[in-house]
Amino acid sequence: MSAHNAGAIAESYLRIWNETDAARRASMLRETWSEDAHYVDPLMSGQGLEQISQLIAAVHQRFPGYRFSLANQPDGHGDHVRFSWALGTGDADTAILGSDVLQLRDGRVSRVIGFLDRVPA
C-alpha cells in the first residue's frame, strides 16, 4: 500500500468521525466500511455500522465542537493502515491524542483497534 493510499484512507476515516449528521455519517460508513465491521478502543467497542455510528455520536455528545485531525503521516502495508490523530478545538492543551490501526477487507474498513495516547486530566 502506498503512503498516498494510506493517507486517503485515514482522511476518509476521520471525515466520518467528524460528521455530526447521523444520516450522512451512516451513508459514509456504508460506502467505506464492511457491514460487519468491528471497532474497539480502551473506552468503547462496537460491532456493525449502526453501533459504530452510535459510538461516533457519543463522542460528539461528550465533546461538542471538537474535531479530529491527522497528527502524523499515515502509513500502511498489506491490508493495514496506521496513523495518529488529535481530537480538540485547536487548543493544544485540551487535545486528546490517539493512534488507530485499521484492517481492510476488499478495500473497506473491517476492523479498528484504537489507542489513547494522551487524555488530559
mmCIF file with all atom_site columns, C-alpha atoms in Angstrom:
data_model
loop_
_atom_site.group_PDB
_atom_site.id
_atom_site.type_symbol
_atom_site.label_atom_id
_atom_site.label_alt_id
_atom_site.label_comp_id
_atom_site.label_asym_id
_atom_site.label_entity_id
_atom_site.label_seq_id
_atom_site.pdbx_PDB_ins_code
_atom_site.Cartn_x
_atom_site.Cartn_y
_atom_site.Cartn_z
_atom_site.occupancy
_atom_site.B_iso_or_equiv
_atom_site.pdbx_formal_charge
_atom_site.auth_seq_id
_atom_site.auth_comp_id
_atom_site.auth_asym_id
_atom_site.auth_atom_id
_atom_site.pdbx_PDB_model_num
ATOM 1   C CA . MET A 1 1   ? 0.000   0.000  0.000  1.00 0.00 ? 1   MET A CA 1
ATOM 2   C CA . SER A 1 2   ? 1.364   3.411  -0.901 1.00 0.00 ? 2   SER A CA 1
ATOM 3   C CA . ALA A 1 3   ? 1.603   6.296  1.567  1.00 0.00 ? 3   ALA A CA 1
ATOM 4   C CA . HIS A 1 4   ? -0.887  8.153  -0.660 1.00 0.00 ? 4   HIS A CA 1
ATOM 5   C CA . ASN A 1 5   ? -3.479  5.371  -0.328 1.00 0.00 ? 5   ASN A CA 1
ATOM 6   C CA . ALA A 1 6   ? -2.907  5.126  3.433  1.00 0.00 ? 6   ALA A CA 1
ATOM 7   C CA . GLY A 1 7   ? -3.336  8.902  3.713  1.00 0.00 ? 7   GLY A CA 1
ATOM 8   C CA . ALA A 1 8   ? -6.565  8.905  1.704  1.00 0.00 ? 8   ALA A CA 1
ATOM 9   C CA . ILE A 1 9   ? -7.992  6.067  3.806  1.00 0.00 ? 9   ILE A CA 1
ATOM 10  C CA . ALA A 1 10  ? -7.071  7.819  7.087  1.00 0.00 ? 10  ALA A CA 1
ATOM 11  C CA . GLU A 1 11  ? -8.578  11.122 5.892  1.00 0.00 ? 11  GLU A CA 1
ATOM 12  C CA . SER A 1 12  ? -11.804 9.391  4.837  1.00 0.00 ? 12  SER A CA 1
ATOM 13  C CA . TYR A 1 13  ? -11.941 7.647  8.228  1.00 0.00 ? 13  TYR A CA 1
ATOM 14  C CA . LEU A 1 14  ? -11.573 10.931 10.127 1.00 0.00 ? 14  LEU A CA 1
ATOM 15  C CA . ARG A 1 15  ? -14.221 12.633 7.940  1.00 0.00 ? 15  ARG A CA 1
ATOM 16  C CA . ILE A 1 16  ? -16.661 10.009 9.199  1.00 0.00 ? 16  ILE A CA 1
ATOM 17  C CA . TRP A 1 17  ? -15.646 10.660 12.814 1.00 0.00 ? 17  TRP A CA 1
ATOM 18  C CA . ASN A 1 18  ? -16.148 14.403 12.239 1.00 0.00 ? 18  ASN A CA 1
ATOM 19  C CA . GLU A 1 19  ? -19.597 14.005 10.675 1.00 0.00 ? 19  GLU A CA 1
ATOM 20  C CA . THR A 1 20  ? -22.304 15.166 13.095 1.00 0.00 ? 20  THR A CA 1
ATOM 21  C CA . ASP A 1 21  ? -25.304 14.423 10.858 1.00 0.00 ? 21  ASP A CA 1
ATOM 22  C CA . ALA A 1 22  ? -26.380 10.831 11.580 1.00 0.00 ? 22  ALA A CA 1
ATOM 23  C CA . ALA A 1 23  ? -27.841 10.171 8.124  1.00 0.00 ? 23  ALA A CA 1
ATOM 24  C CA . ARG A 1 24  ? -24.756 11.456 6.290  1.00 0.00 ? 24  ARG A CA 1
ATOM 25  C CA . ARG A 1 25  ? -22.495 9.532  8.673  1.00 0.00 ? 25  ARG A CA 1
ATOM 26  C CA . ALA A 1 26  ? -24.466 6.315  8.064  1.00 0.00 ? 26  ALA A CA 1
ATOM 27  C CA . SER A 1 27  ? -24.153 6.806  4.307  1.00 0.00 ? 27  SER A CA 1
ATOM 28  C CA . MET A 1 28  ? -20.401 7.403  4.591  1.00 0.00 ? 28  MET A CA 1
ATOM 29  C CA . LEU A 1 29  ? -19.994 4.292  6.732  1.00 0.00 ? 29  LEU A CA 1
ATOM 30  C CA . ARG A 1 30  ? -21.913 2.159  4.207  1.00 0.00 ? 30  ARG A CA 1
ATOM 31  C CA . GLU A 1 31  ? -19.639 3.436  1.415  1.00 0.00 ? 31  GLU A CA 1
ATOM 32  C CA . THR A 1 32  ? -16.308 2.667  3.082  1.00 0.00 ? 32  THR A CA 1
ATOM 33  C CA . TRP A 1 33  ? -16.805 0.150  5.917  1.00 0.00 ? 33  TRP A CA 1
ATOM 34  C CA . SER A 1 34  ? -17.781 -3.534 5.926  1.00 0.00 ? 34  SER A CA 1
ATOM 35  C CA . GLU A 1 35  ? -21.280 -4.256 7.244  1.00 0.00 ? 35  GLU A CA 1
ATOM 36  C CA . ASP A 1 36  ? -19.783 -6.436 9.982  1.00 0.00 ? 36  ASP A CA 1
ATOM 37  C CA . ALA A 1 37  ? -17.004 -4.001 10.913 1.00 0.00 ? 37  ALA A CA 1
ATOM 38  C CA . HIS A 1 38  ? -15.700 -4.062 14.476 1.00 0.00 ? 38  HIS A CA 1
ATOM 39  C CA . TYR A 1 39  ? -14.308 -1.108 16.468 1.00 0.00 ? 39  TYR A CA 1
ATOM 40  C CA . VAL A 1 40  ? -12.525 -1.291 19.816 1.00 0.00 ? 40  VAL A CA 1
ATOM 41  C CA . ASP A 1 41  ? -10.530 1.175  21.936 1.00 0.00 ? 41  ASP A CA 1
ATOM 42  C CA . PRO A 1 42  ? -9.846  1.385  25.694 1.00 0.00 ? 42  PRO A CA 1
ATOM 43  C CA . LEU A 1 43  ? -13.212 3.099  26.362 1.00 0.00 ? 43  LEU A CA 1
ATOM 44  C CA . MET A 1 44  ? -15.708 1.603  23.930 1.00 0.00 ? 44  MET A CA 1
ATOM 45  C CA . SER A 1 45  ? -16.387 -1.035 21.329 1.00 0.00 ? 45  SER A CA 1
ATOM 46  C CA . GLY A 1 46  ? -18.988 -1.707 18.684 1.00 0.00 ? 46  GLY A CA 1
ATOM 47  C CA . GLN A 1 47  ? -19.894 -4.291 16.070 1.00 0.00 ? 47  GLN A CA 1
ATOM 48  C CA . GLY A 1 48  ? -21.656 -3.350 12.855 1.00 0.00 ? 48  GLY A CA 1
ATOM 49  C CA . LEU A 1 49  ? -22.272 0.011  11.227 1.00 0.00 ? 49  LEU A CA 1
ATOM 50  C CA . GLU A 1 50  ? -25.179 1.086  13.442 1.00 0.00 ? 50  GLU A CA 1
ATOM 51  C CA . GLN A 1 51  ? -23.286 0.549  16.696 1.00 0.00 ? 51  GLN A CA 1
ATOM 52  C CA . ILE A 1 52  ? -20.182 2.241  15.301 1.00 0.00 ? 52  ILE A CA 1
ATOM 53  C CA . SER A 1 53  ? -22.247 5.254  14.214 1.00 0.00 ? 53  SER A CA 1
ATOM 54  C CA . GLN A 1 54  ? -23.705 5.417  17.735 1.00 0.00 ? 54  GLN A CA 1
ATOM 55  C CA . LEU A 1 55  ? -20.176 5.386  19.211 1.00 0.00 ? 55  LEU A CA 1
ATOM 56  C CA . ILE A 1 56  ? -19.248 8.315  16.990 1.00 0.00 ? 56  ILE A CA 1
ATOM 57  C CA . ALA A 1 57  ? -22.411 10.170 18.023 1.00 0.00 ? 57  ALA A CA 1
ATOM 58  C CA . ALA A 1 58  ? -21.475 9.608  21.681 1.00 0.00 ? 58  ALA A CA 1
ATOM 59  C CA . VAL A 1 59  ? -18.087 11.247 21.085 1.00 0.00 ? 59  VAL A CA 1
ATOM 60  C CA . HIS A 1 60  ? -19.848 14.281 19.564 1.00 0.00 ? 60  HIS A CA 1
ATOM 61  C CA . GLN A 1 61  ? -22.166 14.494 22.578 1.00 0.00 ? 61  GLN A CA 1
ATOM 62  C CA . ARG A 1 62  ? -19.277 14.276 25.035 1.00 0.00 ? 62  ARG A CA 1
ATOM 63  C CA . PHE A 1 63  ? -17.023 16.698 23.138 1.00 0.00 ? 63  PHE A CA 1
ATOM 64  C CA . PRO A 1 64  ? -19.250 19.170 21.246 1.00 0.00 ? 64  PRO A CA 1
ATOM 65  C CA . GLY A 1 65  ? -17.332 21.302 18.787 1.00 0.00 ? 65  GLY A CA 1
ATOM 66  C CA . TYR A 1 66  ? -14.237 19.068 18.865 1.00 0.00 ? 66  TYR A CA 1
ATOM 67  C CA . ARG A 1 67  ? -12.771 17.850 15.561 1.00 0.00 ? 67  ARG A CA 1
ATOM 68  C CA . PHE A 1 68  ? -10.454 15.006 14.625 1.00 0.00 ? 68  PHE A CA 1
ATOM 69  C CA . SER A 1 69  ? -7.331  15.763 12.608 1.00 0.00 ? 69  SER A CA 1
ATOM 70  C CA . LEU A 1 70  ? -4.316  13.761 11.498 1.00 0.00 ? 70  LEU A CA 1
ATOM 71  C CA . ALA A 1 71  ? -1.346  14.058 13.848 1.00 0.00 ? 71  ALA A CA 1
ATOM 72  C CA . ASN A 1 72  ? 1.174   12.289 11.606 1.00 0.00 ? 72  ASN A CA 1
ATOM 73  C CA . GLN A 1 73  ? 1.687   10.843 8.145  1.00 0.00 ? 73  GLN A CA 1
ATOM 74  C CA . PRO A 1 74  ? -0.367  7.638  7.848  1.00 0.00 ? 74  PRO A CA 1
ATOM 75  C CA . ASP A 1 75  ? 1.424   4.522  6.736  1.00 0.00 ? 75  ASP A CA 1
ATOM 76  C CA . GLY A 1 76  ? 0.311   1.106  5.736  1.00 0.00 ? 76  GLY A CA 1
ATOM 77  C CA . HIS A 1 77  ? 1.241   -2.273 4.449  1.00 0.00 ? 77  HIS A CA 1
ATOM 78  C CA . GLY A 1 78  ? -0.879  -5.050 3.069  1.00 0.00 ? 78  GLY A CA 1
ATOM 79  C CA . ASP A 1 79  ? -4.402  -4.595 4.390  1.00 0.00 ? 79  ASP A CA 1
ATOM 80  C CA . HIS A 1 80  ? -3.472  -2.364 7.355  1.00 0.00 ? 80  HIS A CA 1
ATOM 81  C CA . VAL A 1 81  ? -3.289  1.401  7.863  1.00 0.00 ? 81  VAL A CA 1
ATOM 82  C CA . ARG A 1 82  ? -1.767  3.060  10.931 1.00 0.00 ? 82  ARG A CA 1
ATOM 83  C CA . PHE A 1 83  ? -1.954  6.726  11.912 1.00 0.00 ? 83  PHE A CA 1
ATOM 84  C CA . SER A 1 84  ? -2.188  9.066  14.881 1.00 0.00 ? 84  SER A CA 1
ATOM 85  C CA . TRP A 1 85  ? -4.878  11.676 15.378 1.00 0.00 ? 85  TRP A CA 1
ATOM 86  C CA . ALA A 1 86  ? -5.782  14.607 17.598 1.00 0.00 ? 86  ALA A CA 1
ATOM 87  C CA . LEU A 1 87  ? -9.252  15.460 18.868 1.00 0.00 ? 87  LEU A CA 1
ATOM 88  C CA . GLY A 1 88  ? -9.675  19.010 20.024 1.00 0.00 ? 88  GLY A CA 1
ATOM 89  C CA . THR A 1 89  ? -10.805 22.555 19.439 1.00 0.00 ? 89  THR A CA 1
ATOM 90  C CA . GLY A 1 90  ? -7.448  23.865 18.279 1.00 0.00 ? 90  GLY A CA 1
ATOM 91  C CA . ASP A 1 91  ? -6.111  24.399 21.802 1.00 0.00 ? 91  ASP A CA 1
ATOM 92  C CA . ALA A 1 92  ? -3.143  22.012 22.104 1.00 0.00 ? 92  ALA A CA 1
ATOM 93  C CA . ASP A 1 93  ? -3.584  21.783 25.884 1.00 0.00 ? 93  ASP A CA 1
ATOM 94  C CA . THR A 1 94  ? -7.042  20.229 25.551 1.00 0.00 ? 94  THR A CA 1
ATOM 95  C CA . ALA A 1 95  ? -6.276  17.891 22.669 1.00 0.00 ? 95  ALA A CA 1
ATOM 96  C CA . ILE A 1 96  ? -6.811  14.183 23.077 1.00 0.00 ? 96  ILE A CA 1
ATOM 97  C CA . LEU A 1 97  ? -4.244  12.181 21.133 1.00 0.00 ? 97  LEU A CA 1
ATOM 98  C CA . GLY A 1 98  ? -4.638  8.661  19.855 1.00 0.00 ? 98  GLY A CA 1
ATOM 99  C CA . SER A 1 99  ? -3.473  6.137  17.317 1.00 0.00 ? 99  SER A CA 1
ATOM 100 C CA . ASP A 1 100 ? -5.584  3.760  15.265 1.00 0.00 ? 100 ASP A CA 1
ATOM 101 C CA . VAL A 1 101 ? -4.809  0.676  13.232 1.00 0.00 ? 101 VAL A CA 1
ATOM 102 C CA . LEU A 1 102 ? -7.332  -0.152 10.523 1.00 0.00 ? 102 LEU A CA 1
ATOM 103 C CA . GLN A 1 103 ? -7.672  -3.538 8.910  1.00 0.00 ? 103 GLN A CA 1
ATOM 104 C CA . LEU A 1 104 ? -9.168  -3.541 5.430  1.00 0.00 ? 104 LEU A CA 1
ATOM 105 C CA . ARG A 1 105 ? -11.086 -6.291 3.679  1.00 0.00 ? 105 ARG A CA 1
ATOM 106 C CA . ASP A 1 106 ? -11.775 -5.856 -0.014 1.00 0.00 ? 106 ASP A CA 1
ATOM 107 C CA . GLY A 1 107 ? -10.729 -2.195 0.321  1.00 0.00 ? 107 GLY A CA 1
ATOM 108 C CA . ARG A 1 108 ? -13.224 -1.475 3.127  1.00 0.00 ? 108 ARG A CA 1
ATOM 109 C CA . VAL A 1 109 ? -12.570 -0.889 6.835  1.00 0.00 ? 109 VAL A CA 1
ATOM 110 C CA . SER A 1 110 ? -13.373 -4.133 8.628  1.00 0.00 ? 110 SER A CA 1
ATOM 111 C CA . ARG A 1 111 ? -11.643 -3.753 11.989 1.00 0.00 ? 111 ARG A CA 1
ATOM 112 C CA . VAL A 1 112 ? -10.284 -0.829 14.004 1.00 0.00 ? 112 VAL A CA 1
ATOM 113 C CA . ILE A 1 113 ? -8.071  -1.064 17.050 1.00 0.00 ? 113 ILE A CA 1
ATOM 114 C CA . GLY A 1 114 ? -7.760  2.330  18.739 1.00 0.00 ? 114 GLY A CA 1
ATOM 115 C CA . PHE A 1 115 ? -5.276  3.517  21.362 1.00 0.00 ? 115 PHE A CA 1
ATOM 116 C CA . LEU A 1 116 ? -5.485  6.629  23.538 1.00 0.00 ? 116 LEU A CA 1
ATOM 117 C CA . ASP A 1 117 ? -2.042  8.182  23.704 1.00 0.00 ? 117 ASP A CA 1
ATOM 118 C CA . ARG A 1 118 ? -2.890  11.278 25.756 1.00 0.00 ? 118 ARG A CA 1
ATOM 119 C CA . VAL A 1 119 ? -6.067  12.172 27.596 1.00 0.00 ? 119 VAL A CA 1
ATOM 120 C CA . PRO A 1 120 ? -5.987  15.496 29.506 1.00 0.00 ? 120 PRO A CA 1
ATOM 121 C CA . ALA A 1 121 ? -6.959  15.366 33.169 1.00 0.00 ? 121 ALA A CA 1
#
